[in-house]
Short mmCIF file of C-alpha atoms in Angstrom, two decimals:
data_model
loop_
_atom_site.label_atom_id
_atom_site.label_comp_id
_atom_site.label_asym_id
_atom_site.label_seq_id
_atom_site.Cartn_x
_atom_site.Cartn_y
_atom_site.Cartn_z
CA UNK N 1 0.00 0.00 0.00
CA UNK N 2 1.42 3.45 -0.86
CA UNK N 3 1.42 6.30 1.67
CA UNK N 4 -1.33 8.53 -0.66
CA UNK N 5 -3.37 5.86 -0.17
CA UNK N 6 -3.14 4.62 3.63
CA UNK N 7 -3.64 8.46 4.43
CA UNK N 8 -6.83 8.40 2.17
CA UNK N 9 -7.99 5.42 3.95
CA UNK N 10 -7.04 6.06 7.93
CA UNK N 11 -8.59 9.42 7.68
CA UNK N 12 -10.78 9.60 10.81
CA UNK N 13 -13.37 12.23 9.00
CA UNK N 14 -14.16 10.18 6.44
CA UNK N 15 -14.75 7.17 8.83
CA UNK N 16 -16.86 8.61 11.26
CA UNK N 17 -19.29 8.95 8.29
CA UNK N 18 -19.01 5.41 7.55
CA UNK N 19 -19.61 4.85 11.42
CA UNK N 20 -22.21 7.07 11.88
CA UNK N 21 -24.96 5.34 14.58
CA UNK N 22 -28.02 7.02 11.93
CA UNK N 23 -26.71 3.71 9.30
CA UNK N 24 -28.17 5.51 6.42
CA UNK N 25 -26.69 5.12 2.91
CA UNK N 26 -25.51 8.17 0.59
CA UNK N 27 -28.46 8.55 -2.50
CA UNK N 28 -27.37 9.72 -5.57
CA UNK N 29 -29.58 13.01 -6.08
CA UNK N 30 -28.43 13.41 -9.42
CA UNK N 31 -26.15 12.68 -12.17
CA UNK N 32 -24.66 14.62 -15.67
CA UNK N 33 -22.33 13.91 -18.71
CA UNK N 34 -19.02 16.17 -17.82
CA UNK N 35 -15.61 15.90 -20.04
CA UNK N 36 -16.81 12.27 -21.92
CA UNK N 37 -13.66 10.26 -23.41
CA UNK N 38 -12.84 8.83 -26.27
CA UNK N 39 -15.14 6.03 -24.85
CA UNK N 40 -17.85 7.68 -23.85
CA UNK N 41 -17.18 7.81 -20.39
CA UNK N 42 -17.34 10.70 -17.76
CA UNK N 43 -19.57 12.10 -15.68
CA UNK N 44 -20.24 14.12 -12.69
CA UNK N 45 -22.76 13.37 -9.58
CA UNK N 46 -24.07 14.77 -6.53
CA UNK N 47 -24.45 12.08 -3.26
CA UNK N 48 -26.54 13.27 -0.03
CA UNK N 49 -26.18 11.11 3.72
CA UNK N 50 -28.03 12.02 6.14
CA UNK N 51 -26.19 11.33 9.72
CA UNK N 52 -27.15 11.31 13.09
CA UNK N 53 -27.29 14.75 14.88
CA UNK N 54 -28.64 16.30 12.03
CA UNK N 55 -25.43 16.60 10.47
CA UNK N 56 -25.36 15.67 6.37
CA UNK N 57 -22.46 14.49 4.67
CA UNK N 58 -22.21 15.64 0.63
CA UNK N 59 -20.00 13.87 -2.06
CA UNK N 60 -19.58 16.16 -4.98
CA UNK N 61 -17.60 13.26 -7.57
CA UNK N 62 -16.00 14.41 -10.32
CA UNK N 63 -15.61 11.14 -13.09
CA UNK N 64 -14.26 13.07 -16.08
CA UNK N 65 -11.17 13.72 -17.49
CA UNK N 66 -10.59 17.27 -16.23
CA UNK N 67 -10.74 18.99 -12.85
CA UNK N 68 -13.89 21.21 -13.08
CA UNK N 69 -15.78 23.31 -10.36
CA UNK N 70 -18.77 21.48 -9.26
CA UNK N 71 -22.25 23.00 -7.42
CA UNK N 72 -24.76 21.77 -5.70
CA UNK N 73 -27.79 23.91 -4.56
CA UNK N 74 -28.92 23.76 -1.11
CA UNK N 75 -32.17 23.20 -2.60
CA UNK N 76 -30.37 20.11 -4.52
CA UNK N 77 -28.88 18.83 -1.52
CA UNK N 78 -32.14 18.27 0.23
CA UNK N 79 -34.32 17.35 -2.36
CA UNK N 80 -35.85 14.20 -0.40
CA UNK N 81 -37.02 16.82 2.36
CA UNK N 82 -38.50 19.15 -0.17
CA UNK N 83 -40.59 16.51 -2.26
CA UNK N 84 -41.69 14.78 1.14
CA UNK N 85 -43.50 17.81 2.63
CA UNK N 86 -40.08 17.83 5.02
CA UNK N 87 -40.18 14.49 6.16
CA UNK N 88 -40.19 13.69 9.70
CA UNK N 89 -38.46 17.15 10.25
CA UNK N 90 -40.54 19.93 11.54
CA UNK N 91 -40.90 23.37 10.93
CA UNK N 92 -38.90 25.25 8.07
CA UNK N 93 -36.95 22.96 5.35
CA UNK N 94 -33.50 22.27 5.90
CA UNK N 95 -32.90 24.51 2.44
CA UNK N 96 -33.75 27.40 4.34
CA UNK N 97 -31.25 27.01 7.19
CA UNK N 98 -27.51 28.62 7.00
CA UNK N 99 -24.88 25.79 7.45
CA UNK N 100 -21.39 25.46 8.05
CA UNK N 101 -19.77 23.04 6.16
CA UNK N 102 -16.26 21.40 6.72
CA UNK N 103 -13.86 19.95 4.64
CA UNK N 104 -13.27 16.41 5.21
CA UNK N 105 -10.47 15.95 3.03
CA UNK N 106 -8.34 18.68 5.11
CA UNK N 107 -6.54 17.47 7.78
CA UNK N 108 -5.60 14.36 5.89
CA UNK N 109 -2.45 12.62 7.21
CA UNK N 110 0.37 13.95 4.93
CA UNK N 111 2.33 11.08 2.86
CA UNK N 112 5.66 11.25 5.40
CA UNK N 113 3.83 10.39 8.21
CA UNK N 114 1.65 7.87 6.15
CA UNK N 115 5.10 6.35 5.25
CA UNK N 116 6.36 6.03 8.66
CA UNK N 117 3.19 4.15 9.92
CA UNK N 118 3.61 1.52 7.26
CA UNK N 119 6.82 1.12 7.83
CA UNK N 120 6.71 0.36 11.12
CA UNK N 121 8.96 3.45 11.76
CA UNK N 122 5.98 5.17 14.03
CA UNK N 123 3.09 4.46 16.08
CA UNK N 124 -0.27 5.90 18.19
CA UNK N 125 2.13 5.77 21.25
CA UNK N 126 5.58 6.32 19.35
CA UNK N 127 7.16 8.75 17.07
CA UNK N 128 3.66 9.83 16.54
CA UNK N 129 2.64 11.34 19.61
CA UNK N 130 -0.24 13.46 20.69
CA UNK N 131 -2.65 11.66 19.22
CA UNK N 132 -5.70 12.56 21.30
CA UNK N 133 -4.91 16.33 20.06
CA UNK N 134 -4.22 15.41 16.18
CA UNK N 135 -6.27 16.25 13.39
CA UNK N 136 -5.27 13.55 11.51
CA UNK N 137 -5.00 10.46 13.94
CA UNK N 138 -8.65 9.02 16.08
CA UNK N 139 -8.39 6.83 18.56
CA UNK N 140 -11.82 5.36 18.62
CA UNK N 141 -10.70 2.66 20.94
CA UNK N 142 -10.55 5.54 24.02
CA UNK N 143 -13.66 7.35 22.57
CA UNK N 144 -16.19 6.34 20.26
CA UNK N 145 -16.65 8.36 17.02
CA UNK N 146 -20.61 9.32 18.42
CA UNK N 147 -19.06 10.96 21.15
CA UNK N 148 -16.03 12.55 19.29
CA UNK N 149 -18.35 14.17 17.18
CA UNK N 150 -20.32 15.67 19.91
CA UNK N 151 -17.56 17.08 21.34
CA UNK N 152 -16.89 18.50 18.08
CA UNK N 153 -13.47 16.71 17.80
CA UNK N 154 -11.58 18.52 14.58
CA UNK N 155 -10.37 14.95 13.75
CA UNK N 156 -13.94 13.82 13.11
CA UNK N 157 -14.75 16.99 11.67
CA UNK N 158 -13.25 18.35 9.39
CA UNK N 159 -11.90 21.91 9.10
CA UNK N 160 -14.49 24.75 9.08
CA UNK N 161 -14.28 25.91 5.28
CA UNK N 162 -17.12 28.38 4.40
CA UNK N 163 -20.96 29.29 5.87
CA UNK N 164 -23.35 28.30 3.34
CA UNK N 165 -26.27 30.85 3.57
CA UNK N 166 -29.82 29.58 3.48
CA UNK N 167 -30.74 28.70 -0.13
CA UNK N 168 -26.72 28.81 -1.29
CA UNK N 169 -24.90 26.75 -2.91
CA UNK N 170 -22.04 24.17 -2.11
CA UNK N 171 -18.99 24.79 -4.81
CA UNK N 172 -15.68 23.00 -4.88
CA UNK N 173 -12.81 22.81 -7.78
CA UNK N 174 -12.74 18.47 -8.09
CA UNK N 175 -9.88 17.20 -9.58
CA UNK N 176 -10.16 14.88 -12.15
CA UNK N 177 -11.86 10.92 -11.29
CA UNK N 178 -11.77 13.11 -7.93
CA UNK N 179 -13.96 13.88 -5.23
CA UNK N 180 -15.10 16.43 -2.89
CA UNK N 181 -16.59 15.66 0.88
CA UNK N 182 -18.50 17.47 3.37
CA UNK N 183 -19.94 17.83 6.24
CA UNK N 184 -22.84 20.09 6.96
CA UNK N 185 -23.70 21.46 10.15
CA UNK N 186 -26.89 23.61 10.71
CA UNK N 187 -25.75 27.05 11.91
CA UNK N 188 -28.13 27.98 14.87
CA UNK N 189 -30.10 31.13 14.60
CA UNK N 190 -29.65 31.20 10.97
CA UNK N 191 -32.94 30.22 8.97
CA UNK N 192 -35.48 32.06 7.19
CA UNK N 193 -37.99 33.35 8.73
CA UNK N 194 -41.59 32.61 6.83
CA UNK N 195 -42.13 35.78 5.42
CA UNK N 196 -38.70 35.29 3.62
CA UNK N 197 -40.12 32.12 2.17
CA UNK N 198 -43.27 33.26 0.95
#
């Protein structure tokens, strides 16, 4: 296993999604031809999760040939809530909330620290040390991803990119067969009122 790819897959962010307690899979909300090859092939899609805490994670994938900025419309993003009448949610649609939304991909372990893990060179208790304050190393052993995300643990988080402002958009430059993942949080204080809706 190379370094790039250990760091991709030990990065606590993106596995606190997969370990969220709410178990609910990502649903493609939609799909569209971007940068097609020579064999017909490319395209760029728009996922939705919804996790536990009210917290959402979005996958903005980018499967063509070229990096290319990519948006997705709050409106987009919660599509299932909108069509449903809000689902079991009550009062205003998510849409018309502010949210913060963090970058999972950001405090991914850097390849030289990746390469000393795998080669035996460093460890939780070794050469890397202060793991319990690192944005890139989670011990869910000692605390349970459920908790570390209510105590708001950066690890688990993500870093803080940008306030999306009720009915805003999500954008992100993807790289190429890339992708871009968030989480959203719902800002407090910061929805529409009604008469903004009407």
């Amino acid at each position: 296993m190379t370094a790039s790819t250990y760091s991709i897959l030990a990065n606590p962010a993106v596995i606190a999604i997969s370990q969220d307690s709410a178990g609910t899979p990502a649903v493609r909300v939609w799909k569209h031809p971007a940068d097609v090859d020579e064999y017909d092939q490319g395209e760029q899609s728009l996922w939705v999760m919804s996790l536990s805490g009210g917290d959402y994670a979005v996958a903005l994938l980018n499967a063509g040939n070229t990096s290319m900025e990519m948006r997705a419309r709050l409106e987009d993003i919660f599509i299932d809530k909108a069509t449903t009448g809000g689902g079991a949610t009550k009062g205003p649609l998510p849409s018309s909330s502010g949210w913060d939304i963090y970058d999972l991909w950001a405090n991914r372990m850097d390849d030289r620290t990746a390469n000393s893990i795998l080669q035996g060179n460093a460890t939780m208790g070794g050469a890397v040390t202060g793991a319990a304050n690192s944005t890139t190393l989670y011990n869910a052993t000692e605390t349970p991803y459920a908790d570390g995300i209510t105590m708001n643990n950066t690890a688990l988080l993500g870093v803080r990119t940008s306030i999306i402002p009720p009915m805003g958009t999500v954008s992100a430059m993807v790289p190429r067969h890339g992708i871009a993942l968030y989480r959203l949080r719902k800002r407090d204080g910061a929805s529409m009122s009604e008469r903004d809706e009407l």
